[in-house]
GROMACS .gro file of C-alpha atoms in nm:
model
  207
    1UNK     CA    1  -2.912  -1.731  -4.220
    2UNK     CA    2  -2.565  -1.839  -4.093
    3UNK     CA    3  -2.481  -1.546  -4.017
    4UNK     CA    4  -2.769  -1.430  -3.798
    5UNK     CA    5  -2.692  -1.799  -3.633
    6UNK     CA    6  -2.344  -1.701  -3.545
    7UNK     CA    7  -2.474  -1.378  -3.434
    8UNK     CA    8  -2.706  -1.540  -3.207
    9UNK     CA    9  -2.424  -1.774  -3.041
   10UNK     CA   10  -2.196  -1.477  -3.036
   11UNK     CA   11  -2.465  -1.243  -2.806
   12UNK     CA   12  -2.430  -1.466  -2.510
   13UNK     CA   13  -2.077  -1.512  -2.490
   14UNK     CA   14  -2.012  -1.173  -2.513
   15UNK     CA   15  -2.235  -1.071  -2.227
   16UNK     CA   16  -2.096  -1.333  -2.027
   17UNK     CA   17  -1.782  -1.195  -2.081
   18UNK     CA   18  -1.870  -0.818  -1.997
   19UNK     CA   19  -2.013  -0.944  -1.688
   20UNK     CA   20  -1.757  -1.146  -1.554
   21UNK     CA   21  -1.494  -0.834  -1.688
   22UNK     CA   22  -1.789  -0.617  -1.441
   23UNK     CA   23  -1.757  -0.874  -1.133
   24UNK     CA   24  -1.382  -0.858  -1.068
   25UNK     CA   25  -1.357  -0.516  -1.132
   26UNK     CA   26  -1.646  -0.442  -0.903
   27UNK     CA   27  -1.478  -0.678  -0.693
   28UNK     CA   28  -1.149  -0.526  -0.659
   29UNK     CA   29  -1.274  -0.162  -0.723
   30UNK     CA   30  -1.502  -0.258  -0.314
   31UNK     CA   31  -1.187  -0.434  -0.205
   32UNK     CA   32  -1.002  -0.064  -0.259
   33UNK     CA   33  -1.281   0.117  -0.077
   34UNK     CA   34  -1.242  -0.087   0.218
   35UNK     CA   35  -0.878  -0.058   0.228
   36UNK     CA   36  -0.910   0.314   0.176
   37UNK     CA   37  -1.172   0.349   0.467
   38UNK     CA   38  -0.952   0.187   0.654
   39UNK     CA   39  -0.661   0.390   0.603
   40UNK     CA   40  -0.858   0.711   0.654
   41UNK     CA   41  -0.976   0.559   1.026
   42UNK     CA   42  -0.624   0.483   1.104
   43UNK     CA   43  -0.438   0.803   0.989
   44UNK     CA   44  -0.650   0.986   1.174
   45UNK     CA   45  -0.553   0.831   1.503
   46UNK     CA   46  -0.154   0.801   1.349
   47UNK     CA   47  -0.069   0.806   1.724
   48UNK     CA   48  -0.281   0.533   1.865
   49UNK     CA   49  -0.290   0.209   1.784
   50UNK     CA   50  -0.509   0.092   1.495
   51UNK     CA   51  -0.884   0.156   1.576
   52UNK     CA   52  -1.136  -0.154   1.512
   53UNK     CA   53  -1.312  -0.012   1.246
   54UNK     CA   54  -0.967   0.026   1.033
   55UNK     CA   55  -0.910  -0.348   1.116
   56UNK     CA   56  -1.264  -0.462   1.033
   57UNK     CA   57  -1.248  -0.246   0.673
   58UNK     CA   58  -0.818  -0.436   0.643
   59UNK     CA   59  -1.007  -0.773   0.715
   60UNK     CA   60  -1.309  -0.687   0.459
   61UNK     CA   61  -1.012  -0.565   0.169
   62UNK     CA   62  -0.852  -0.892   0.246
   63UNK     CA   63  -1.193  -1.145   0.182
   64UNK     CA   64  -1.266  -0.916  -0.147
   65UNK     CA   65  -0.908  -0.989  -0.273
   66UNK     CA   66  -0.939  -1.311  -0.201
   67UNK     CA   67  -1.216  -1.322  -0.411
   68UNK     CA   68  -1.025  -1.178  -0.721
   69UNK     CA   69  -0.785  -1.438  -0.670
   70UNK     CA   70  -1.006  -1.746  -0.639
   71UNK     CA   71  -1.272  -1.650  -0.904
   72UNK     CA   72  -1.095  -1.445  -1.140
   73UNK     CA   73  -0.734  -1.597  -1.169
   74UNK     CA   74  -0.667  -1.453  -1.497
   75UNK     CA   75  -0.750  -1.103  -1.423
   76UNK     CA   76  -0.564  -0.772  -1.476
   77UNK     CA   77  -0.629  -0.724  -1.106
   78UNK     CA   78  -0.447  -1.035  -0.977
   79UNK     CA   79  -0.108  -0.883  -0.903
   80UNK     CA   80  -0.266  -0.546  -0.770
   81UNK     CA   81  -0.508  -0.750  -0.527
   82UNK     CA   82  -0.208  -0.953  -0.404
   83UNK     CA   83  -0.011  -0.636  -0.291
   84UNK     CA   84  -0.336  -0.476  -0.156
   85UNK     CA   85  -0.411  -0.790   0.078
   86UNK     CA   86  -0.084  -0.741   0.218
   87UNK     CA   87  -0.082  -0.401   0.289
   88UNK     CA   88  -0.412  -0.501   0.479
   89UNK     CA   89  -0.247  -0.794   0.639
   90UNK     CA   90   0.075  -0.554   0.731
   91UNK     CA   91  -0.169  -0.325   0.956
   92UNK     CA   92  -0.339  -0.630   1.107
   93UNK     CA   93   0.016  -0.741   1.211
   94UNK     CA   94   0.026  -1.031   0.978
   95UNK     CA   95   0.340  -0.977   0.877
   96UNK     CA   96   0.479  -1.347   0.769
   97UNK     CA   97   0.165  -1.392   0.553
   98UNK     CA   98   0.223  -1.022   0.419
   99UNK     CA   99   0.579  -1.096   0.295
  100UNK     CA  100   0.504  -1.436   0.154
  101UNK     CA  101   0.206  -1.317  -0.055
  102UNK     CA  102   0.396  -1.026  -0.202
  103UNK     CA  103   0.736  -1.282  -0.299
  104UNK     CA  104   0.475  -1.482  -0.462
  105UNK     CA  105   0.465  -1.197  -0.750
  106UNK     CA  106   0.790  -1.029  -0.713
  107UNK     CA  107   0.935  -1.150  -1.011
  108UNK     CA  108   0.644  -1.103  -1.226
  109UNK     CA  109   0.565  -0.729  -1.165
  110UNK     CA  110   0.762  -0.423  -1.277
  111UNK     CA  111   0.816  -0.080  -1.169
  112UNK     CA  112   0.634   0.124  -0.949
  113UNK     CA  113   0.440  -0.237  -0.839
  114UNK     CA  114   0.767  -0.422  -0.768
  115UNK     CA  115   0.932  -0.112  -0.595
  116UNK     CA  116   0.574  -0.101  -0.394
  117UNK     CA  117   0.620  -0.464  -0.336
  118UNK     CA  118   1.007  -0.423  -0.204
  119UNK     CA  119   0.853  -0.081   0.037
  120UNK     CA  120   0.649  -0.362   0.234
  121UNK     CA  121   0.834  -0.626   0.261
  122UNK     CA  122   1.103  -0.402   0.416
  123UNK     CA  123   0.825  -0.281   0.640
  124UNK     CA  124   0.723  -0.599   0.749
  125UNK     CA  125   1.081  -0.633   0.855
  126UNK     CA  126   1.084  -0.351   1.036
  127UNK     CA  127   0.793  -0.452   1.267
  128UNK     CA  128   0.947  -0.809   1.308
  129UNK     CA  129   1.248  -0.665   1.451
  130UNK     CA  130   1.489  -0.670   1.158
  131UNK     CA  131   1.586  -0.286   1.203
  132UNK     CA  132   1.863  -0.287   1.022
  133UNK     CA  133   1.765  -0.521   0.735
  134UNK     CA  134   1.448  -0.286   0.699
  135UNK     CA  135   1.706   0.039   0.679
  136UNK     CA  136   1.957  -0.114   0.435
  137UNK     CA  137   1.679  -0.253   0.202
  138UNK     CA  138   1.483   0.085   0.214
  139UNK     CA  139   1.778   0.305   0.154
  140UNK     CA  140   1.878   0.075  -0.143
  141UNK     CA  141   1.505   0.165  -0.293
  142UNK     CA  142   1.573   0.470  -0.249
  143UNK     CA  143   1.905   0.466  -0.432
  144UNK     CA  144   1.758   0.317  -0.713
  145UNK     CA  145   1.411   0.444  -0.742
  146UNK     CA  146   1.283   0.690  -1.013
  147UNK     CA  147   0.923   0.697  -0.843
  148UNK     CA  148   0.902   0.974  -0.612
  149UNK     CA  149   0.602   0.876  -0.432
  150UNK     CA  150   0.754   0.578  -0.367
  151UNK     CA  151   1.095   0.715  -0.235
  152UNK     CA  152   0.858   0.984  -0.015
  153UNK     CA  153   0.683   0.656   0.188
  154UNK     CA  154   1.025   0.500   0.181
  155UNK     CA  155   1.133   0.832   0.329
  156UNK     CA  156   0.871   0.890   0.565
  157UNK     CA  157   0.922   0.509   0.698
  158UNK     CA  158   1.297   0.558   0.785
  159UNK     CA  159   1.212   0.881   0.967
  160UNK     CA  160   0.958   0.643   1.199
  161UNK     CA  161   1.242   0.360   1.225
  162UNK     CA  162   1.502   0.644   1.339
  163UNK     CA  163   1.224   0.819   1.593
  164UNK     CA  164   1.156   0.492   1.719
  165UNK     CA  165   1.507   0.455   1.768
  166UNK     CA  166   1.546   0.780   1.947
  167UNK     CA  167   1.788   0.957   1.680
  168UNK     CA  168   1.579   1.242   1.653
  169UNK     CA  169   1.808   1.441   1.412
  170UNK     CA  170   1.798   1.150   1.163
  171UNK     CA  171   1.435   1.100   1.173
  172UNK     CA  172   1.405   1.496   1.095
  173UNK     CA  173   1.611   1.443   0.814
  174UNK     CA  174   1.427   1.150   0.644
  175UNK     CA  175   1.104   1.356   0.742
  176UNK     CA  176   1.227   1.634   0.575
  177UNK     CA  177   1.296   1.463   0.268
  178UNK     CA  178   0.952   1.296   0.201
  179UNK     CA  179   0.778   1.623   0.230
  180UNK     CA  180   1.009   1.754  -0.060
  181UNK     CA  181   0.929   1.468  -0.253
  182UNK     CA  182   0.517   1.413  -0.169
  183UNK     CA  183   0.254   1.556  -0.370
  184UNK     CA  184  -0.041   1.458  -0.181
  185UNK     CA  185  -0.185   1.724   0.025
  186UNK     CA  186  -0.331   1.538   0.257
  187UNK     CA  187   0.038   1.357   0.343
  188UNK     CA  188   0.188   1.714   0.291
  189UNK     CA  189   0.007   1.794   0.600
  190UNK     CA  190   0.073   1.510   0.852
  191UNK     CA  191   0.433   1.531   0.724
  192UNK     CA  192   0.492   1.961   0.817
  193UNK     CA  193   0.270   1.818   1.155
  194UNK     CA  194   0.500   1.582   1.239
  195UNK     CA  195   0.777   1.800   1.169
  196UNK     CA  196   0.731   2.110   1.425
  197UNK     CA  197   0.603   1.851   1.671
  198UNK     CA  198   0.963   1.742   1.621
  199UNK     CA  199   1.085   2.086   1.634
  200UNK     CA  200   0.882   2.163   1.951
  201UNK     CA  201   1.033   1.823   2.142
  202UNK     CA  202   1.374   1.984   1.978
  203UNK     CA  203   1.303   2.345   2.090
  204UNK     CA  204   1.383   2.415   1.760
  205UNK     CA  205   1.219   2.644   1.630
  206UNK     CA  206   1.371   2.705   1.297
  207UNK     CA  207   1.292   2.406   1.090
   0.00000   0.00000   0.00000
């Protein structure tokens, strides 16, 4: 009789605790759709500035991790939302609140999310004017990075700091470089797109 008691008292807590597990995941998985949507709006205009949709999708992923962090503290997902609402708040131009969300957990992630972590805030450099405190701290990732998707976007960043800068044989370089190192398709392409546009502007016709 005890034990169907205990049985009893264990049922509830259990579900209560598969469904709260079910709510920040579901959470957190929509917050990742939104960013993703976002991204895909955006990368198709690469040349343009970000398109409202994007924004309104980088606004959405921001209120869904905020979510994750104010109702489910103790989640695995904490330290993943963190770095996804400032990716979101990087392309919304947010920059200061970008950097300071991502130093909140730079000492308490590892690998590829600290090295991810590192990428933006040396992005968020970049675009507040600290060109050459972006470069160093991106070419020091790169130095010390075993992650090659994360030295191809390191990569593919100082080839848009050095175009923007009008070295056009650096940028090539750097370009160059993440394509050897990318295996997304999808990044392939834009990356061999951007490169004979380059070649074109260089009437170069051999890269």
């Amino acid at each position: 009789m005890h034990r169907i008691w205990t049985i009893h008292r264990l049922i509830p807590i259990t579900v209560s605790l598969l469904l709260s597990s079910c709510a920040y995941f579901n959470t957190f998985y929509n917050a990742e759709k939104y960013f993703n949507e976002a991204d895909r709006i955006r990368l198709e205009k690469s040349d343009k500035a970000v398109p409202l949709r994007a924004m309104d999708n980088y606004g959405k992923t921001i209120q869904k991790c905020k979510i994750v962090l104010s109702d489910f503290p103790e989640s695995k997902y904490v330290n993943s939302a963190i770095i996804l609402m400032a990716k979101s708040q990087f392309h919304r131009q947010e920059y200061d609140l970008a950097i300071n969300n991502i130093k909140s957990i730079l000492n308490s992630v590892e690998n590829k999310q600290k090295e991810e972590a590192i990428y933006w805030i040396a992005l968020c450099k970049w675009k507040k004017g600290n060109l050459q405190t972006a470069i160093n701290e991106l070419e020091d990732l790169i130095s010390k990075s075993q992650i090659n998707t994360i030295k191809s976007m390191a990569f593919l960043s100082l080839s848009e700091i050095f175009n923007e800068l009008k070295d056009l044989n650096k940028s090539i370089d750097f370009l160059q470089e993440a394509g050897k190192l990318t295996n997304e398709r999808s990044q392939k392409g834009i990356i061999y797109n951007k490169l004979a546009e380059m070649a074109f502007d260089k009437k170069d016709f051999k890269l």
